[in-house]
Short mmCIF file of C-alpha atoms in Angstrom, two decimals:
data_model
loop_
_atom_site.label_atom_id
_atom_site.label_comp_id
_atom_site.label_asym_id
_atom_site.label_seq_id
_atom_site.Cartn_x
_atom_site.Cartn_y
_atom_site.Cartn_z
CA UNK A 55 23.94 -50.55 4.93
CA UNK A 56 21.90 -48.00 2.98
CA UNK A 57 18.14 -47.85 3.66
CA UNK A 58 15.21 -46.21 1.93
CA UNK A 59 11.84 -45.51 3.50
CA UNK A 60 8.99 -46.37 1.20
CA UNK A 61 5.24 -46.74 1.21
CA UNK A 62 4.38 -50.36 1.54
CA UNK A 63 1.44 -49.83 -0.71
CA UNK A 64 3.91 -49.34 -3.59
CA UNK A 65 5.33 -52.86 -3.16
CA UNK A 66 1.92 -54.45 -3.43
CA UNK A 67 0.87 -52.00 -6.12
CA UNK A 68 3.76 -53.28 -8.36
CA UNK A 69 2.87 -56.97 -7.89
CA UNK A 70 5.28 -57.32 -5.04
CA UNK A 71 8.48 -56.93 -7.10
CA UNK A 72 10.84 -54.05 -6.54
CA UNK A 73 14.22 -54.87 -7.93
CA UNK A 74 16.07 -51.60 -8.18
CA UNK A 75 16.20 -48.13 -6.52
CA UNK A 76 16.75 -45.28 -9.03
CA UNK A 77 18.92 -42.95 -6.97
CA UNK A 78 19.10 -39.32 -8.23
CA UNK A 79 16.37 -39.87 -10.78
CA UNK A 80 14.01 -36.94 -11.51
CA UNK A 81 12.69 -37.27 -15.12
CA UNK A 82 12.16 -40.71 -16.42
CA UNK A 83 11.89 -39.41 -19.88
CA UNK A 84 15.40 -37.83 -19.94
CA UNK A 85 17.88 -40.41 -21.35
CA UNK A 86 20.83 -38.08 -20.53
CA UNK A 87 19.94 -37.79 -16.78
CA UNK A 88 22.56 -38.93 -14.32
CA UNK A 89 21.33 -41.42 -11.85
CA UNK A 90 22.23 -44.65 -10.36
CA UNK A 91 20.41 -48.09 -10.44
CA UNK A 92 21.15 -50.06 -7.37
CA UNK A 93 19.75 -53.53 -6.74
CA UNK A 94 17.37 -53.82 -3.70
CA UNK A 95 18.79 -56.42 -1.27
CA UNK A 96 15.75 -56.77 1.00
CA UNK A 97 12.23 -55.35 1.40
CA UNK A 98 11.05 -55.06 5.16
CA UNK A 99 7.33 -54.33 5.25
CA UNK A 100 6.03 -53.14 8.55
CA UNK A 101 4.73 -56.37 10.19
CA UNK A 102 1.23 -54.66 10.94
CA UNK A 103 0.74 -53.46 7.33
CA UNK A 104 -2.89 -54.05 6.34
CA UNK A 105 -3.26 -53.45 2.52
CA UNK A 106 -7.19 -52.85 2.62
CA UNK A 107 -7.00 -50.15 5.11
CA UNK A 108 -3.43 -48.80 4.49
CA UNK A 109 -2.67 -49.14 8.21
CA UNK A 110 1.10 -48.95 8.89
CA UNK A 111 1.81 -48.18 5.35
CA UNK A 112 5.52 -48.21 5.62
CA UNK A 113 8.40 -50.26 4.50
CA UNK A 114 12.30 -50.16 4.33
CA UNK A 115 14.35 -51.00 1.26
CA UNK A 116 17.86 -52.25 2.02
CA UNK A 117 20.14 -51.55 -0.88
CA UNK A 118 23.08 -53.75 -2.03
CA UNK A 119 25.39 -50.86 -1.73
CA UNK A 120 25.64 -47.11 -0.86
CA UNK A 121 25.02 -44.69 -3.73
CA UNK A 122 28.16 -43.06 -5.16
CA UNK A 123 26.24 -39.92 -6.39
CA UNK A 124 26.08 -36.92 -4.17
CA UNK A 125 22.40 -36.93 -3.14
CA UNK A 126 20.60 -35.28 -0.46
CA UNK A 127 19.69 -37.60 2.49
CA UNK A 128 16.98 -37.39 5.02
CA UNK A 129 17.54 -39.02 8.44
CA UNK A 130 14.72 -41.15 9.97
CA UNK A 131 14.11 -40.07 13.52
CA UNK A 132 13.94 -42.74 16.26
CA UNK A 133 11.33 -40.60 18.08
CA UNK A 134 7.85 -39.84 16.61
CA UNK A 135 7.54 -36.53 15.13
CA UNK A 136 5.82 -33.79 17.00
CA UNK A 137 3.55 -32.29 14.40
CA UNK A 138 1.52 -29.22 14.99
CA UNK A 139 -1.76 -28.34 13.22
CA UNK A 140 -1.11 -26.05 10.28
CA UNK A 141 2.58 -27.22 9.97
CA UNK A 142 3.80 -27.61 6.31
CA UNK A 143 4.85 -31.09 5.20
CA UNK A 144 6.44 -32.09 1.84
CA UNK A 145 5.47 -35.20 -0.13
CA UNK A 146 7.63 -36.42 -2.99
CA UNK A 147 7.12 -39.26 -5.38
CA UNK A 148 6.29 -40.71 -8.91
CA UNK A 149 2.82 -42.04 -7.89
CA UNK A 150 -0.42 -41.56 -9.72
CA UNK A 151 -1.48 -37.89 -10.31
CA UNK A 152 -5.24 -38.78 -10.92
CA UNK A 153 -7.63 -40.36 -8.49
CA UNK A 154 -9.57 -41.66 -11.53
CA UNK A 155 -6.75 -43.51 -13.24
CA UNK A 156 -4.11 -45.37 -11.01
CA UNK A 157 -2.46 -47.00 -13.91
CA UNK A 158 -0.58 -43.94 -15.28
CA UNK A 159 2.21 -42.66 -13.11
CA UNK A 160 4.13 -39.28 -13.26
CA UNK A 161 7.17 -39.31 -15.50
CA UNK A 162 8.70 -36.35 -13.63
CA UNK A 163 9.27 -36.48 -9.81
CA UNK A 164 6.25 -34.71 -8.18
CA UNK A 165 6.54 -32.57 -5.08
CA UNK A 166 3.76 -30.87 -3.14
CA UNK A 167 3.49 -28.83 0.09
CA UNK A 168 0.68 -29.97 2.22
CA UNK A 169 -0.66 -28.65 5.59
CA UNK A 170 -0.86 -31.06 8.59
CA UNK A 171 -4.25 -31.40 10.35
CA UNK A 172 -4.88 -33.43 13.42
CA UNK A 173 -6.55 -36.94 13.04
CA UNK A 174 -9.61 -35.43 14.92
CA UNK A 175 -9.86 -32.81 12.10
CA UNK A 176 -9.33 -35.30 9.58
CA UNK A 177 -12.03 -37.62 10.84
CA UNK A 178 -14.58 -34.67 10.86
CA UNK A 179 -13.62 -33.62 7.27
CA UNK A 180 -15.29 -34.73 4.06
CA UNK A 181 -14.08 -34.79 0.45
CA UNK A 182 -16.72 -34.69 -2.38
CA UNK A 183 -19.27 -35.91 0.22
CA UNK A 184 -17.10 -38.80 1.57
CA UNK A 185 -16.10 -38.81 5.12
CA UNK A 186 -12.82 -40.02 6.57
CA UNK A 187 -14.32 -40.68 10.02
CA UNK A 188 -13.63 -44.56 9.96
CA UNK A 189 -10.67 -44.53 7.71
CA UNK A 190 -8.10 -42.77 9.84
CA UNK A 191 -6.12 -44.68 12.38
CA UNK A 192 -3.58 -43.65 14.93
CA UNK A 193 -0.74 -44.76 12.86
CA UNK A 194 -1.68 -42.17 10.19
CA UNK A 195 -1.44 -38.55 9.91
CA UNK A 196 -3.55 -36.23 7.72
CA UNK A 197 -2.86 -33.26 5.42
CA UNK A 198 -4.91 -30.62 3.78
CA UNK A 199 -4.33 -29.34 0.26
CA UNK A 200 -4.41 -25.60 -0.73
CA UNK A 201 -7.47 -26.18 -3.03
#
């Protein structure tokens, strides 16, 4: 059984209908790109996921079959990660690239390096005058951008 970790928000953001996983996809505008389309057999949303607060924003997608393309896999640990303040983390996805327009998604897979900060640091921080004090829960972790 092949499983993909995914943000639960994405399921609700796409009207709850995820039919296929695009394995090996990088540039959605490249018609010559070599990738696989695999049907999704099952969507397992974390039982405590809360859409308004993004608490437990995690789900697993069970694929109908294993990919045949040689792609790099990442193992999901059974133990919680031990993150330290200042540690670099990588985020990858085709999500929106503008906070002002959530309808337009990236056509090329995006990747960014972010710096982990503790939840206490996050609760004390602000962005454009907005505090994250009451928005960060223990099931989340925070990052800091370079800018």
